[in-house]
Short mmCIF file of C-alpha atoms and ligand atoms in Angstrom, two decimals:
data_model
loop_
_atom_site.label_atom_id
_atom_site.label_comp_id
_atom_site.label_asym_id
_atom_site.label_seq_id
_atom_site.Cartn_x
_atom_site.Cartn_y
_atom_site.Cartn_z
CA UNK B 1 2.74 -15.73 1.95
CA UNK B 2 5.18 -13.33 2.74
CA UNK B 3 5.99 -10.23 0.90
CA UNK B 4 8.77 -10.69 -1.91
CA UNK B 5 11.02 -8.59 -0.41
CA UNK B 6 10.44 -10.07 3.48
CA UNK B 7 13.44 -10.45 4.96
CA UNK B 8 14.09 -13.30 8.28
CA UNK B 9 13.45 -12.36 11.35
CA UNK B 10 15.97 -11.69 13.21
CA UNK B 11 17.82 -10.06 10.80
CA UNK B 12 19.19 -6.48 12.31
CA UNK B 13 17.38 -2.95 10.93
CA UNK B 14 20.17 -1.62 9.21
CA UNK B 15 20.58 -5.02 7.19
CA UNK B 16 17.01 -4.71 6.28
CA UNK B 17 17.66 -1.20 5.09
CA UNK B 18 20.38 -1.92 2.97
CA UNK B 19 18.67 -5.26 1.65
CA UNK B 20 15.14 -2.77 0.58
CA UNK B 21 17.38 -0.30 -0.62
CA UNK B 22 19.02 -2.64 -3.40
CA UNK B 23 15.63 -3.78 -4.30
CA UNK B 24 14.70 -0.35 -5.48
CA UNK B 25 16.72 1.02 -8.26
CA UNK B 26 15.72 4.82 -7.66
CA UNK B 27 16.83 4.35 -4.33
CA UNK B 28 19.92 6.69 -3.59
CA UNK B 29 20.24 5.98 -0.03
CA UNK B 30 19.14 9.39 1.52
CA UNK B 31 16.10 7.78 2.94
CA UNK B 32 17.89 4.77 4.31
CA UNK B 33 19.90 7.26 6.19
CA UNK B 34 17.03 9.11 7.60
CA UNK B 35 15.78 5.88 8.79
CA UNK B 36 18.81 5.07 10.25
CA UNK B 37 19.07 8.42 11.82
CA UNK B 38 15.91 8.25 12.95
CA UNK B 39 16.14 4.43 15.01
CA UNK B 40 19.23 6.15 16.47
CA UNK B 41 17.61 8.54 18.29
CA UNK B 42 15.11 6.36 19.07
CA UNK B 43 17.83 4.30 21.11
CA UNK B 44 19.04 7.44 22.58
CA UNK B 45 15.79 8.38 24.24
CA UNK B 46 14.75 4.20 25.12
CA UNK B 47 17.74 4.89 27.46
CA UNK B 48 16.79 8.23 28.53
CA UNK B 49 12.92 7.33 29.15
CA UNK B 50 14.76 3.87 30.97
CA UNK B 51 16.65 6.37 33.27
CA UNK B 52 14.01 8.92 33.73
CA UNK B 53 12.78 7.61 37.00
CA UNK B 54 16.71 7.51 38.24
CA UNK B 55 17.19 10.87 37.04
CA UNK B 56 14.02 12.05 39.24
CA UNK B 57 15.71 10.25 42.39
CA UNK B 58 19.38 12.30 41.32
CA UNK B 59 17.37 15.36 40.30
CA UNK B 60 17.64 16.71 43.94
CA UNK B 61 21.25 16.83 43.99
CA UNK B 62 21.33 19.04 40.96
CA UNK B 63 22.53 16.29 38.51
CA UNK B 64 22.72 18.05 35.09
CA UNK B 65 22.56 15.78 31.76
CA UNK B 66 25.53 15.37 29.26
CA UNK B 67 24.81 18.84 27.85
CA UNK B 68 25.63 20.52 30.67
CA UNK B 69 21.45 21.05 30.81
CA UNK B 70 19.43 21.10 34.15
CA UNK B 71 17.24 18.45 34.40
CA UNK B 72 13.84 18.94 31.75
CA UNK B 73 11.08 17.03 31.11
CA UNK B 74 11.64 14.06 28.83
CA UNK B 75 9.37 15.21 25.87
CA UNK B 76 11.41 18.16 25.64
CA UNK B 77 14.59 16.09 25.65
CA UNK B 78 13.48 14.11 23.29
CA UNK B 79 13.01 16.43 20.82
CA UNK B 80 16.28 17.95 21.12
CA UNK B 81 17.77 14.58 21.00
CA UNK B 82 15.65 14.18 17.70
CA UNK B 83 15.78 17.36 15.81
CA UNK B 84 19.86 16.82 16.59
CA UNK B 85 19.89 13.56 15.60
CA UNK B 86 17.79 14.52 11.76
CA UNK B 87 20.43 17.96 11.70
CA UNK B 88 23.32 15.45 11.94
CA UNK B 89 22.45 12.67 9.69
CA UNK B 90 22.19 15.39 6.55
CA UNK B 91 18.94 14.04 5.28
CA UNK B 92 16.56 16.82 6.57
CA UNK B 93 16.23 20.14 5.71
CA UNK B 94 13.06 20.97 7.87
CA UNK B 95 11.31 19.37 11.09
CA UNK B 96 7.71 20.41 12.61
CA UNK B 97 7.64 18.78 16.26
CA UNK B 98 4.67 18.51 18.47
CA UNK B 99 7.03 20.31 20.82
CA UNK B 100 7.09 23.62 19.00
CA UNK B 101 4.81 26.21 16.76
CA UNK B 102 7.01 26.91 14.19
CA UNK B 103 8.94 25.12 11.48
CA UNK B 104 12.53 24.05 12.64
CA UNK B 105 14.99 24.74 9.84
CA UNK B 106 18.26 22.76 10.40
CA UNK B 107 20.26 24.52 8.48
CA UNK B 108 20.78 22.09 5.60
CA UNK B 109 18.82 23.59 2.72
CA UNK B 110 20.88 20.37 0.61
CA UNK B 111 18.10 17.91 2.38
CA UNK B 112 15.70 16.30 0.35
CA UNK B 113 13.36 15.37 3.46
CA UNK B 114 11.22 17.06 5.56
CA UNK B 115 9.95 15.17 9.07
CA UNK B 116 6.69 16.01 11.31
CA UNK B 117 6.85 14.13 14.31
CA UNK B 118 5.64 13.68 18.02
CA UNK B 119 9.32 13.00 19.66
CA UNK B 120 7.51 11.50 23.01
CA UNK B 121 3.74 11.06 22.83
CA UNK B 122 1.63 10.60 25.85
CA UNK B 123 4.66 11.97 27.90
CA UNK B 124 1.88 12.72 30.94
CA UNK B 125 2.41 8.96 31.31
CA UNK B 126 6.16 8.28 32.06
CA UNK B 127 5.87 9.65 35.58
CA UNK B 128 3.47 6.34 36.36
CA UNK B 129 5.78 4.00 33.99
CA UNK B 130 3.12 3.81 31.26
CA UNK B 131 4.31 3.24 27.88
CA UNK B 132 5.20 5.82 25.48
CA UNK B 133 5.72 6.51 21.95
CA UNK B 134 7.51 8.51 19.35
CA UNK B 135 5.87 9.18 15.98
CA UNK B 136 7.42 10.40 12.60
CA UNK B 137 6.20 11.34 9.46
CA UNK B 138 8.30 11.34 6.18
CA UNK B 139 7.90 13.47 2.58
CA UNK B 140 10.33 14.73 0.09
CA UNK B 141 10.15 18.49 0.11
CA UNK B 142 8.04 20.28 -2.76
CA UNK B 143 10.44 23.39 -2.46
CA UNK B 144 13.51 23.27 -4.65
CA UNK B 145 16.64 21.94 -3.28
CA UNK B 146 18.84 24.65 -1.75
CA UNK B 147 16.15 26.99 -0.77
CA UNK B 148 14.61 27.47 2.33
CA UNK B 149 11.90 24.95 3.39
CA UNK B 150 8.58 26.09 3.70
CA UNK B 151 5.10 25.16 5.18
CA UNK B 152 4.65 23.72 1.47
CA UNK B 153 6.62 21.01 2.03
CA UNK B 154 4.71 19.83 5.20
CA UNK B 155 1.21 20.53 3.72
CA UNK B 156 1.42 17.79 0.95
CA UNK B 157 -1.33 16.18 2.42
CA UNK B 158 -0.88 12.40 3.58
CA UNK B 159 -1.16 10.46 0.41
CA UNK B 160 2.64 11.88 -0.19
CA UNK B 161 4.49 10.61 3.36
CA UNK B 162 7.24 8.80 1.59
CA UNK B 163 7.49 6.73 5.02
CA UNK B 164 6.36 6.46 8.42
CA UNK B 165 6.46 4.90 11.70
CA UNK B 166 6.54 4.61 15.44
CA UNK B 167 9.31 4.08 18.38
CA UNK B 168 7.26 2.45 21.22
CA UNK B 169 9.11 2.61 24.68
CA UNK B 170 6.89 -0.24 26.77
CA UNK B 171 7.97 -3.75 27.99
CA UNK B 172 10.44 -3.44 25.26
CA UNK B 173 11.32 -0.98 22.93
CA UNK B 174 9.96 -1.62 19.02
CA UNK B 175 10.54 0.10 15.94
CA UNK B 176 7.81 -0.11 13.60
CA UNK B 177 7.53 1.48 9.58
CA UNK B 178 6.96 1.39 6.44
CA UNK B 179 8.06 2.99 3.16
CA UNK B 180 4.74 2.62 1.58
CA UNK B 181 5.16 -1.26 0.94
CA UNK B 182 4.90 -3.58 4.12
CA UNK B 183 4.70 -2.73 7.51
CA UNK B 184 7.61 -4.10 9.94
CA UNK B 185 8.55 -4.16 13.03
CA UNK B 186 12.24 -4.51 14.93
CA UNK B 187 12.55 -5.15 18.28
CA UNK B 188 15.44 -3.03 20.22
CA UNK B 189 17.84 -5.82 21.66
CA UNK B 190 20.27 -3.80 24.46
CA UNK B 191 22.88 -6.85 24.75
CA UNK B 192 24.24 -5.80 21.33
CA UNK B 193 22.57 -2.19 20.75
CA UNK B 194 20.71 -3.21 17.46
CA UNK B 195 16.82 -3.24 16.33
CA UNK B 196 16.13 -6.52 15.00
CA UNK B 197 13.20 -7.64 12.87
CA UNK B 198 10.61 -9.17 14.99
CA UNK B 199 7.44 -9.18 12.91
CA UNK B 200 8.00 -9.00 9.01
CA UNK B 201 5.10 -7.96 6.80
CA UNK B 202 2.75 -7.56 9.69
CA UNK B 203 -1.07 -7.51 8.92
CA UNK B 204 -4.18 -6.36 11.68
CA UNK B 205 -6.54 -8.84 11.75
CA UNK B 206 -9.76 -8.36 9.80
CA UNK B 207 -11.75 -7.88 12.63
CA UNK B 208 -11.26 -7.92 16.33
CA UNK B 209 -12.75 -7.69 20.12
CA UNK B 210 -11.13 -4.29 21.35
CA UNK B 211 -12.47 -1.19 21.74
CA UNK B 212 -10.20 2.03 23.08
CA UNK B 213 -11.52 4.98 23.61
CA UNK B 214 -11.86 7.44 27.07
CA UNK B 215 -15.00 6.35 28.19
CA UNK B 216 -14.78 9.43 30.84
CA UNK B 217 -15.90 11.48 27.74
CA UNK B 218 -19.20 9.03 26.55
CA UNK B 219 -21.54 11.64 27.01
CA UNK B 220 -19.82 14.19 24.85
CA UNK B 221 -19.64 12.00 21.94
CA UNK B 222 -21.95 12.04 18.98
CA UNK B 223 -24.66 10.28 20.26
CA UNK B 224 -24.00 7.86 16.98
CA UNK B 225 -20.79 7.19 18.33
CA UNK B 226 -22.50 6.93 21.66
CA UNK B 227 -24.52 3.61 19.88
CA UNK B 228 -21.04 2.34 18.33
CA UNK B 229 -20.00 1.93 22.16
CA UNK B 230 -22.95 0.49 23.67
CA UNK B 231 -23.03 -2.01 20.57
CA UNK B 232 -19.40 -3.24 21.45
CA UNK B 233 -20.74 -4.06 24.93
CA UNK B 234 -23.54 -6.17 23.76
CA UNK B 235 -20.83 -7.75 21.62
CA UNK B 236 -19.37 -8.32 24.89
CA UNK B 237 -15.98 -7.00 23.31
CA UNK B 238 -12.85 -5.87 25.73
CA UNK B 239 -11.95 -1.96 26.52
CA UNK B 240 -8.65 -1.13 26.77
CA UNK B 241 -7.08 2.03 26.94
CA UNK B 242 -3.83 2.78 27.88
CA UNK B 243 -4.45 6.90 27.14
CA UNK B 244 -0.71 6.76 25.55
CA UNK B 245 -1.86 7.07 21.49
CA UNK B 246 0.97 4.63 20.34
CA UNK B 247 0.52 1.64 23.04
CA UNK B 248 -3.04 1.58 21.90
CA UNK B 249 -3.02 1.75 18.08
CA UNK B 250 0.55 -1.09 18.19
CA UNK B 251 -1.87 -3.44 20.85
CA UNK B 252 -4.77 -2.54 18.51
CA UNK B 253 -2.57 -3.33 15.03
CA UNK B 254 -1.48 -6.95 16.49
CA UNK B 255 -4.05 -8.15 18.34
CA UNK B 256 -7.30 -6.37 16.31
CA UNK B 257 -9.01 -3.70 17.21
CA UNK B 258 -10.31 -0.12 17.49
CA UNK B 259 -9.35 3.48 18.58
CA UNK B 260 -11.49 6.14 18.81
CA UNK B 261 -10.95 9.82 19.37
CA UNK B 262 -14.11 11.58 18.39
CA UNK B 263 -14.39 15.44 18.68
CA UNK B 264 -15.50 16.33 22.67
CA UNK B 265 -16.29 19.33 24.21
CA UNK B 266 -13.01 20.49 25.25
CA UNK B 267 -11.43 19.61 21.84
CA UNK B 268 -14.29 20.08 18.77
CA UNK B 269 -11.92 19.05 15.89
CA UNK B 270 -10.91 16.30 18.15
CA UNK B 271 -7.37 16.29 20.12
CA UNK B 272 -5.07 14.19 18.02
CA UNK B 273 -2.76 15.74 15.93
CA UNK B 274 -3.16 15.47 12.01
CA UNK B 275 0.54 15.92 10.48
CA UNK B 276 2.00 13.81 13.43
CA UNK B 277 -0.43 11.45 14.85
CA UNK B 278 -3.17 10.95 12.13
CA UNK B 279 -1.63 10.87 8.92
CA UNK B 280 1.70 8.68 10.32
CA UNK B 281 -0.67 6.20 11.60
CA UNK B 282 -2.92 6.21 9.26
CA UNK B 283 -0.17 5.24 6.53
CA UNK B 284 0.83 2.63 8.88
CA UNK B 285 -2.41 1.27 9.43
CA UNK B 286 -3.78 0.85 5.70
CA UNK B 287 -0.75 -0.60 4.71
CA UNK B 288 -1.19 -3.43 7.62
CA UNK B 289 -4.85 -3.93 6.65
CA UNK B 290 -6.35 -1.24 9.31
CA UNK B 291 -8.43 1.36 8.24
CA UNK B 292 -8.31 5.26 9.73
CA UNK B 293 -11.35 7.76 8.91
CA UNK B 294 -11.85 11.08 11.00
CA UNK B 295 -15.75 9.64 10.46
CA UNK B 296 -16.21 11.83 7.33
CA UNK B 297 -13.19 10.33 5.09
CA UNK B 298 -10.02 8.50 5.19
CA UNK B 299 -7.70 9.89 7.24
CA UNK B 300 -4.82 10.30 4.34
CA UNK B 301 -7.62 12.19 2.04
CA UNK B 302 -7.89 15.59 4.73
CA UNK B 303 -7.21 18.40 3.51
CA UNK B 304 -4.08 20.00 5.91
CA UNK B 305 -3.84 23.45 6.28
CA UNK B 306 -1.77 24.16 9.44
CA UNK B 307 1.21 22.80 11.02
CA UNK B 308 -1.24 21.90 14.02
CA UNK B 309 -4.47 21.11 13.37
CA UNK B 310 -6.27 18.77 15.01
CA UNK B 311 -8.42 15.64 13.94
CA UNK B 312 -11.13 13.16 15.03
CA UNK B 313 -9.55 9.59 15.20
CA UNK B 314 -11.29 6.16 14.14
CA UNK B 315 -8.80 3.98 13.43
CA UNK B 316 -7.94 0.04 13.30
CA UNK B 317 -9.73 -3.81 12.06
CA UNK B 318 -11.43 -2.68 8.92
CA UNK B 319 -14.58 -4.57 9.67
CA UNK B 320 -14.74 -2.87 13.02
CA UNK B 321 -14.35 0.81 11.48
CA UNK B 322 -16.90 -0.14 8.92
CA UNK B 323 -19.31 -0.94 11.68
CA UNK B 324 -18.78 2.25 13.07
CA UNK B 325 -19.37 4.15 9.90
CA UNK B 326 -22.56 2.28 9.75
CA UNK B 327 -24.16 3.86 12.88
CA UNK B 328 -22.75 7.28 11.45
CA UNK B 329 -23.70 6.93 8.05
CA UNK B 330 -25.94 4.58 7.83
CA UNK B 331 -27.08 3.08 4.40
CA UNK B 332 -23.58 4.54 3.09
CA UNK B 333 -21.15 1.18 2.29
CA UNK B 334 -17.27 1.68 2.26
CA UNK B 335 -17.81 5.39 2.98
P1 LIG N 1 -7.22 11.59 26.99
C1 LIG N 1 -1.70 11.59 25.19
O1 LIG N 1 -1.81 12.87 25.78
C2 LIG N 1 -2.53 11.61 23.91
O2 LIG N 1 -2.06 12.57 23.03
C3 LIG N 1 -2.52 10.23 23.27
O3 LIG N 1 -1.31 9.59 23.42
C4 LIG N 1 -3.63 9.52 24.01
O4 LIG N 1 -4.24 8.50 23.23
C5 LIG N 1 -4.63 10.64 24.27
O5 LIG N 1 -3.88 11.87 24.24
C6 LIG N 1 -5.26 10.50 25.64
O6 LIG N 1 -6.15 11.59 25.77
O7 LIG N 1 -8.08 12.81 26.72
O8 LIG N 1 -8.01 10.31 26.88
O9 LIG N 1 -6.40 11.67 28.25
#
């Protein structure tokens, strides 16, 4: 059965928005803005990531973008496109970006949310037309209203995202998030420039047949990790890996599966990102059914402590995370 509150397919995001926003009395409408805020950037840059091959071809006669800007790389674009976006809408007082080392302050010390996010993840890929991804992280900020943000309000830990979700740019463009309820999912639809619900209350299979992980790294895994891999071959299971974070975890989340990340020997605490990889997925993922450990504890239990700090990633079908915990803990059950 579907969740109370599921809406029909087909029905357009900002429809949803308004329809979950009457079903929750507190509800003021700030965060339905920042949602809305946040899917319009996320058209902005489908057509920018669309063009960026185009652009390339142009780039030699010294084509400049609206701004009057010489031609960058996309990631960075897209996290101007996003951090103006969140400034404009009102909603945000604060941003951390995977594209920059300090907090971004925009200004509005009025906003009640603060976003961490990944404006273009796996942007190494959208020279070979890979898919990409953005990923965004919600909380109400801790600090009082009309003071200046601080790293407070980003170190909540991930328990306290009020909502979070992905922008996947691939065969077509999806919008998927949740506000702590159901997960759903609205597919981009050009001819009339709206997201429209495509998979309502959407739930990972309990167990599943994919494994993703970069098997050029085997031999630096924990060797128990090492026995999680070989056991999915005997299983005869499928690898896939696209190497672009969100392709892999949305394939993963419909079809059933597992990502893996562990720590290597060029990145010890592992290389994915815990305030804007981890924790957003992670909140995704156990609200679809998934489950996301770093192979000590649930993702959303870490403790954070800086704006960048890196984590090992297990994360998908709860029965296949559970046999993975079992070669690394054994004799430990729902660890
Ligand atoms: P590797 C892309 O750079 C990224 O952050 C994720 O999107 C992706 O899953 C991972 O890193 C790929 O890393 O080391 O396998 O190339």
């Amino acid at each position: 059965t579907l969740h109370p509150l599921a809406q029909p397919v087909g029905t357009t995001l900002d429809r949803y928005i308004m329809q979950r926003q009457s079903a929750f009395a507190y509800a003021t409408g700030e965060l339905s803005q920042l949602l809305r805020d946040v899917a319009l950037a996320g058209k902005i840059i489908n057509r920018e990531v669309n063009r960026a091959g185009l652009i390339d071809l142009t780039g030699g006669m010294g084509s400049e973008n609206v701004q009057g800007e010489s031609q960058q790389k996309l990631d960075v674009i897209a996290n101007i496109r996003f951090k103006r976006a969140l400034t404009n809408g009102g909603e945000v007082c604060a941003i951390i970006s995977e594209e920059e080392e300090d907090i971004i302050l925009t200004g509005n010390n009025q906003g009640k949310y603060v976003v961490a996010m990944d404006p273009l993840d796996g942007s190494s890929n959208i020279d070979v037309n890979v898919s990409i991804g953005t990923i965004f992280s919600i909380y109400r900020r801790v600090t009082p209203i009309g003071s200046q943000p601080t790293i407070d309000d980003f170190l909540q830990g991930g328990h306290e995202q009020v909502a979070a979700g992905y922008i996947l740019y691939g065969s077509s463009t999806i919008m998927v998030y949740t506000t702590g309820h159901s997960v759903n999912a609205f597919t981009y639809d050009y001819s009339i420039g709206e997201y429209l619900l495509s998979h309502a209350d959407l739930r990972t299979p309990a167990t599943g047949t994919i494994y993703s992980c970069n098997e050029g790294n085997r031999n630096q895994y924990d060797i128990r990790v090492q026995e999680y891999l070989t056991h999915c071959q005997q299983q005869h299971y499928t690898a896939r890996y696209i190497g672009s974070l969100v392709a892999d975890f949305h394939r993963n989340l419909l079809k059933g599966g597992i990502y893996l990340y562990p720590p290597t020997t060029k990145n010890p605490q592992g290389k994915l990102r815990l305030l804007y990889e981890a924790y957003p997925l992670a909140f995704i993922a156990e609200r679809a059914g998934c489950r996301a450990t770093d192979g000590q504890q649930s993702v959303l239990d870490i403790e954070p402590h800086d704006l960048h700090q890196r984590t090992p990633l297990y994360i998908g079908a709860p029965a296949m995370v559970q046999s993975l915990m079992d070669h690394l803990q054994p004799g430990l059950t729902n660890s």
